CSV table of C-alpha atoms in Angstrom, one decimal:
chain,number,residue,atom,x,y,z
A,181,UNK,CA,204.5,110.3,180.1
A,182,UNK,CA,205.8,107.2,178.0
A,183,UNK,CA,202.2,106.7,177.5
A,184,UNK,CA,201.5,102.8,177.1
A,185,UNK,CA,204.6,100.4,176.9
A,186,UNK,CA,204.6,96.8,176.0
A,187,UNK,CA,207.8,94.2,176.7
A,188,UNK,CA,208.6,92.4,174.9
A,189,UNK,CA,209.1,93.6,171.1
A,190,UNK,CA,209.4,90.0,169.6
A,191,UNK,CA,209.1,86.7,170.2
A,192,UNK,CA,209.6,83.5,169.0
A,193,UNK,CA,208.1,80.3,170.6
A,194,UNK,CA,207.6,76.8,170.1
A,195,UNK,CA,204.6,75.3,169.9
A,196,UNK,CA,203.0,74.2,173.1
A,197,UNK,CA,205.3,77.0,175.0
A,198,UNK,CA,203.6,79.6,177.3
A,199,UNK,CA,205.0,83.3,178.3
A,200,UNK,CA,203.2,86.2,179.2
A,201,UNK,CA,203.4,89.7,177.2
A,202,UNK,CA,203.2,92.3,179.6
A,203,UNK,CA,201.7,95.7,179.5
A,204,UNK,CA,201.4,99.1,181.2
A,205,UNK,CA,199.9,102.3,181.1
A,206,UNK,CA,201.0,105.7,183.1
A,207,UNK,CA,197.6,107.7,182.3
A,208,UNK,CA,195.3,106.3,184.8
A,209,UNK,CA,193.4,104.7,182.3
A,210,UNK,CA,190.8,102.4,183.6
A,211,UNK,CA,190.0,100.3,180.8
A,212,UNK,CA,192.6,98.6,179.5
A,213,UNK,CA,192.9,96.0,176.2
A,214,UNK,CA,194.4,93.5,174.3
A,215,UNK,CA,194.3,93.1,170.7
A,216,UNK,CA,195.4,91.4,167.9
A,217,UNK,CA,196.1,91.6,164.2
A,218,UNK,CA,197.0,89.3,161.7
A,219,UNK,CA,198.3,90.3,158.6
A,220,UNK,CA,196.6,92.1,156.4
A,221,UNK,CA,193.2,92.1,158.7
A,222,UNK,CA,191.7,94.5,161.6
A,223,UNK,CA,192.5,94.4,164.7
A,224,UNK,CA,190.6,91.7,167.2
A,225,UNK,CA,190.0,92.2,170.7
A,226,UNK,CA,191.1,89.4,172.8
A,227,UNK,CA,190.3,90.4,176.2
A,228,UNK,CA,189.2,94.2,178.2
A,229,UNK,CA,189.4,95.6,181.6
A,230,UNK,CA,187.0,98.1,182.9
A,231,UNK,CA,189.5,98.3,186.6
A,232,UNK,CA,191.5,96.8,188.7
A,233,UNK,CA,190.3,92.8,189.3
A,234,UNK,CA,187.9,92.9,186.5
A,235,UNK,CA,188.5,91.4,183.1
A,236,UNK,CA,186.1,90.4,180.2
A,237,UNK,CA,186.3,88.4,177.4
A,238,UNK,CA,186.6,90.0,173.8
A,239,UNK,CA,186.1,88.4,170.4
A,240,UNK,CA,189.2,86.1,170.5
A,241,UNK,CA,190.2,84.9,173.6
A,242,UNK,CA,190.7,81.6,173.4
A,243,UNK,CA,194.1,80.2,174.4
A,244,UNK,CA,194.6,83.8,176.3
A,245,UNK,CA,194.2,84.7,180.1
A,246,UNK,CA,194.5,88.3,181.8
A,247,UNK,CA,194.6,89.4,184.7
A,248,UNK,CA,194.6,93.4,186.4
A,249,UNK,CA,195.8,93.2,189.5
A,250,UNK,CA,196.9,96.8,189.5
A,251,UNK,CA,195.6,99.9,187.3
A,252,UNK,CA,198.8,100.6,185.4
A,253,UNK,CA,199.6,97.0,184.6
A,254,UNK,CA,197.8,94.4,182.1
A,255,UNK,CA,199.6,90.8,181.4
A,256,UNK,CA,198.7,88.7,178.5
A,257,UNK,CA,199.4,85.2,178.9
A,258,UNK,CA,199.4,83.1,176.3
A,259,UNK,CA,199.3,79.1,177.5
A,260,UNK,CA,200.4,76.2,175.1
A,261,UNK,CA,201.3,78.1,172.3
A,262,UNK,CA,200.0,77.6,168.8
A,263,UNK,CA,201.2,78.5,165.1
A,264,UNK,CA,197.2,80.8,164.8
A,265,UNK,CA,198.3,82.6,167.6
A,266,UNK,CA,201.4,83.8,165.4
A,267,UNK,CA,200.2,87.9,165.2
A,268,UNK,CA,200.8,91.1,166.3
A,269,UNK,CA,199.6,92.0,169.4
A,270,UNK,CA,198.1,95.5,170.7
A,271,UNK,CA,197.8,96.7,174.2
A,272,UNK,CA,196.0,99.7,174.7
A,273,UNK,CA,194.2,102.4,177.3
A,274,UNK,CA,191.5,104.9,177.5
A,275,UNK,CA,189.3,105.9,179.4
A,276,UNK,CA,185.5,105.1,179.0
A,277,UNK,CA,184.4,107.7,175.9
A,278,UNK,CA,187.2,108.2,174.5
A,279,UNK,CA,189.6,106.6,171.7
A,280,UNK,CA,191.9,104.1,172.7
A,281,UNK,CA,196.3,104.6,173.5
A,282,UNK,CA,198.2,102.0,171.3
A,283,UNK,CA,201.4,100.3,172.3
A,284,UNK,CA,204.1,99.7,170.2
A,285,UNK,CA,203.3,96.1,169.6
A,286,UNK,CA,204.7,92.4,170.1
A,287,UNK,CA,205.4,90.7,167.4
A,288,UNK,CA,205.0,87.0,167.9
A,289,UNK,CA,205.8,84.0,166.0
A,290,UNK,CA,205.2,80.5,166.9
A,291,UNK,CA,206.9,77.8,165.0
B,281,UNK,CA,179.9,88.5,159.5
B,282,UNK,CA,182.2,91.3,159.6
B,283,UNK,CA,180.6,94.1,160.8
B,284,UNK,CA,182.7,97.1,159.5
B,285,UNK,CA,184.2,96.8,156.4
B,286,UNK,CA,186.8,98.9,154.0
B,287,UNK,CA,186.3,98.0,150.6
B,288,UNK,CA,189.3,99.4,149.0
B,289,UNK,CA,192.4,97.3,150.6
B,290,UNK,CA,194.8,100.3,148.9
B,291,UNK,CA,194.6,103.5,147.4
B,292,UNK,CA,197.3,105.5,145.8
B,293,UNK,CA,197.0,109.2,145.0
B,294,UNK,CA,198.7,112.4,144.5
B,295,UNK,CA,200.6,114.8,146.7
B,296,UNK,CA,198.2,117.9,146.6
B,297,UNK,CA,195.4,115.9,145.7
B,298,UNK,CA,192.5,114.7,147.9
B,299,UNK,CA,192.3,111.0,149.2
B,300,UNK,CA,189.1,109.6,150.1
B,301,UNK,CA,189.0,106.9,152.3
B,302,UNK,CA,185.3,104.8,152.9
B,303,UNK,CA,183.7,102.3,155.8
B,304,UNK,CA,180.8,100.7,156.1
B,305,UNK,CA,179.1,99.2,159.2
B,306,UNK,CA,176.1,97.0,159.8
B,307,UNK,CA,175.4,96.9,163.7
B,308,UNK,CA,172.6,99.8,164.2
B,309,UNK,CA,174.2,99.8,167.7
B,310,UNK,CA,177.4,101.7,166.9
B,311,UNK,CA,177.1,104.8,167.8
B,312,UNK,CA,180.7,106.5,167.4
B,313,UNK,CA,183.1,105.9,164.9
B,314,UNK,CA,186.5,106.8,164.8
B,315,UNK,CA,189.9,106.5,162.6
B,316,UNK,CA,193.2,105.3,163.1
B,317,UNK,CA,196.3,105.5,161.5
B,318,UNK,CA,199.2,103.0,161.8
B,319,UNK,CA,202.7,103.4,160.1
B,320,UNK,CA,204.6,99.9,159.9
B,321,UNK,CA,205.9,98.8,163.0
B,322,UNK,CA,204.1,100.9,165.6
B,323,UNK,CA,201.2,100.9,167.5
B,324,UNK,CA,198.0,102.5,165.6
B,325,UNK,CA,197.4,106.0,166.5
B,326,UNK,CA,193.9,108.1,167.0
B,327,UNK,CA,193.1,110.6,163.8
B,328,UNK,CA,189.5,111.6,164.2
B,329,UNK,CA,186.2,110.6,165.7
B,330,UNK,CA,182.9,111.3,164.8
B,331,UNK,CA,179.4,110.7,167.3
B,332,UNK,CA,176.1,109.8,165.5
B,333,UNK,CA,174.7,112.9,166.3
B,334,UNK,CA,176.6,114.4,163.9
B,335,UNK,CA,177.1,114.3,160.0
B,336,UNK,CA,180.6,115.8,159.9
B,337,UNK,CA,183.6,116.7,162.2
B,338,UNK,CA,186.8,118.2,160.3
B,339,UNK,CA,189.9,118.2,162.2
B,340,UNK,CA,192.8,120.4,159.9
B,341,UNK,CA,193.3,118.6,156.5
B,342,UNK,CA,191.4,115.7,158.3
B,343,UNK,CA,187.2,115.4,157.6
B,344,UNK,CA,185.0,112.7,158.5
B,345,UNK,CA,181.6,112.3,157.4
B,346,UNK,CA,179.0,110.4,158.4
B,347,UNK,CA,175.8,108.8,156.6
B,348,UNK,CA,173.5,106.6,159.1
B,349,UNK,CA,170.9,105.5,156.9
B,350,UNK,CA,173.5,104.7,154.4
B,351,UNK,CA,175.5,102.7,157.6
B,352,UNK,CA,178.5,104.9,155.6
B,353,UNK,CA,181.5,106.9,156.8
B,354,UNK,CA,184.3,108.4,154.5
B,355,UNK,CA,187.8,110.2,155.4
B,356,UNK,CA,188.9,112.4,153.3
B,357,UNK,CA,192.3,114.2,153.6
B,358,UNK,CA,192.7,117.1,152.0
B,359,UNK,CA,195.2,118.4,150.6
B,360,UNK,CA,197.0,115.0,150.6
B,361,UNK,CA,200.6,114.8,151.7
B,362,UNK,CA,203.6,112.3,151.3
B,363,UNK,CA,203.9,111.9,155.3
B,364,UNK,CA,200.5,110.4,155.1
B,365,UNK,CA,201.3,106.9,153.3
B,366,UNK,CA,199.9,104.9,156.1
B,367,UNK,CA,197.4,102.1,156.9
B,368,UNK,CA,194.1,104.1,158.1
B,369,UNK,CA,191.8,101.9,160.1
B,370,UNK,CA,188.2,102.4,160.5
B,371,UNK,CA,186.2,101.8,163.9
B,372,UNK,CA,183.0,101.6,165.5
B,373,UNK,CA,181.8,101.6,169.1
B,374,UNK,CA,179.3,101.9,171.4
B,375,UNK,CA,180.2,105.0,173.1
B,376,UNK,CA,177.8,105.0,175.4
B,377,UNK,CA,179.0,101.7,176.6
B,378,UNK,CA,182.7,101.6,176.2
B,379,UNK,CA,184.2,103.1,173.5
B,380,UNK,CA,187.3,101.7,173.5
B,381,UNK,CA,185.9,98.3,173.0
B,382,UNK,CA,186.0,98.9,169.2
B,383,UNK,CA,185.2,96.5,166.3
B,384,UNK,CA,187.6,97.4,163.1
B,385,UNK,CA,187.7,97.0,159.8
B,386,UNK,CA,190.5,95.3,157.8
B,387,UNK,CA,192.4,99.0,157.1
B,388,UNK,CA,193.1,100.4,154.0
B,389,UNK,CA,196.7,101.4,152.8
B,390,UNK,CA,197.2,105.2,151.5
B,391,UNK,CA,200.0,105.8,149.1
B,392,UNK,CA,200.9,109.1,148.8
B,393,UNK,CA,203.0,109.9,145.4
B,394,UNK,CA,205.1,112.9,145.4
């Protein structure tokens, strides 16, 4: 199992560019998330899926939008980019009582 | 408000020796706490969980302990090793809810000196 993979490692945009960091999971996880962490802080959830075509909003989601279309997968799209959304962001699975599966991490700078 | 907080942003001890690792919380709703551990430039990785039915799980070197009316949880690691030098997160859920939507504290970087 390669467990949860994220694409890609880093990235640097400019401001007011969009991409999408994409996710996927091989355990057949239901519940899926994205989170970030800025330096030298926690980790913030942006957004959570609890299945396939059903997302909910986390602490941080603004300038963010997910979507689950499928079980494995779980795109992040970040729209308009912005120097605060600069961070390292964490995909990760489980399944409802349990502890979460990390991905490596994208590291993202805007400039 | 942060609602899960590590106090110590480092801690440096010595191979052999015990490392003792604290978190404190403030939502009476949490009802399972875990730890992560994250070396630089990976993802963070599970260590130990604890429910709030419990006062104490141990897991090899690796014990948690839990104090509700103190809203306290500690890690210790016992005996320390070098291989442990990581940034330990604490986090809090509720389990009966979904515990992978976690809230976490701002980590705590373990130095361990040979």
């Amino acid at each position: 199992n390669a467990g949860v993979t994220q694409t890609p490692k880093f990235r640097i945009l400019k401001i007011g560019q969009s991409m999408t960091l994409q996710c996927a999971q091989d355990m057949n996880h239901n519940y899926m998330y994205w989170y970030r962490q800025d330096p030298g802080m926690g980790l913030k959830l942006i957004y959570y899926s609890v299945g396939a075509g059903i997302t909910d909003k986390g602490e941080v989601p603004n300038g963010y939008n997910v979507s689950r279309s499928t079980t494995e997968d779980f795109p992040l799209r970040l729209e308009l980019a912005a120097p605060s959304q600069t961070s390292v962001y964490f995909c990760a699975s489980s399944d409802r009582t349990s502890f979460l599966y990390f991905g490596p991490g994208t590291r993202l700078t805007v400039l | 408000d942060q609602q899960v907080k590590q106090n110590s942003p480092s801690l440096s001890v010595q191979e052999g020796r015990i490392s003792i690792l604290n978190c404190d919380y403030t939502n009476s709703m949490f009802d399972y706490f875990l730890w992560y551990k994250k070396y630089p430039a990976e993802g963070p990785t599970f260590l130990i969980s604890i429910s709030s039915i419990k006062d104490k799980n141990e897991d090899g070197r690796f014990t948690v302990f839990l104090n509700k009316s103190a809203k306290h949880l500690s890690l210790h690691i016992v005996p320390s090793q070098p291989g442990d030098s990581a940034v330990y997160f604490c986090a809090a859920s509720a389990r009966t809810s979904n515990a992978g939507k976690s809230t976490f504290g701002d980590g705590t970087t373990l130095t361990v000196k040979p």
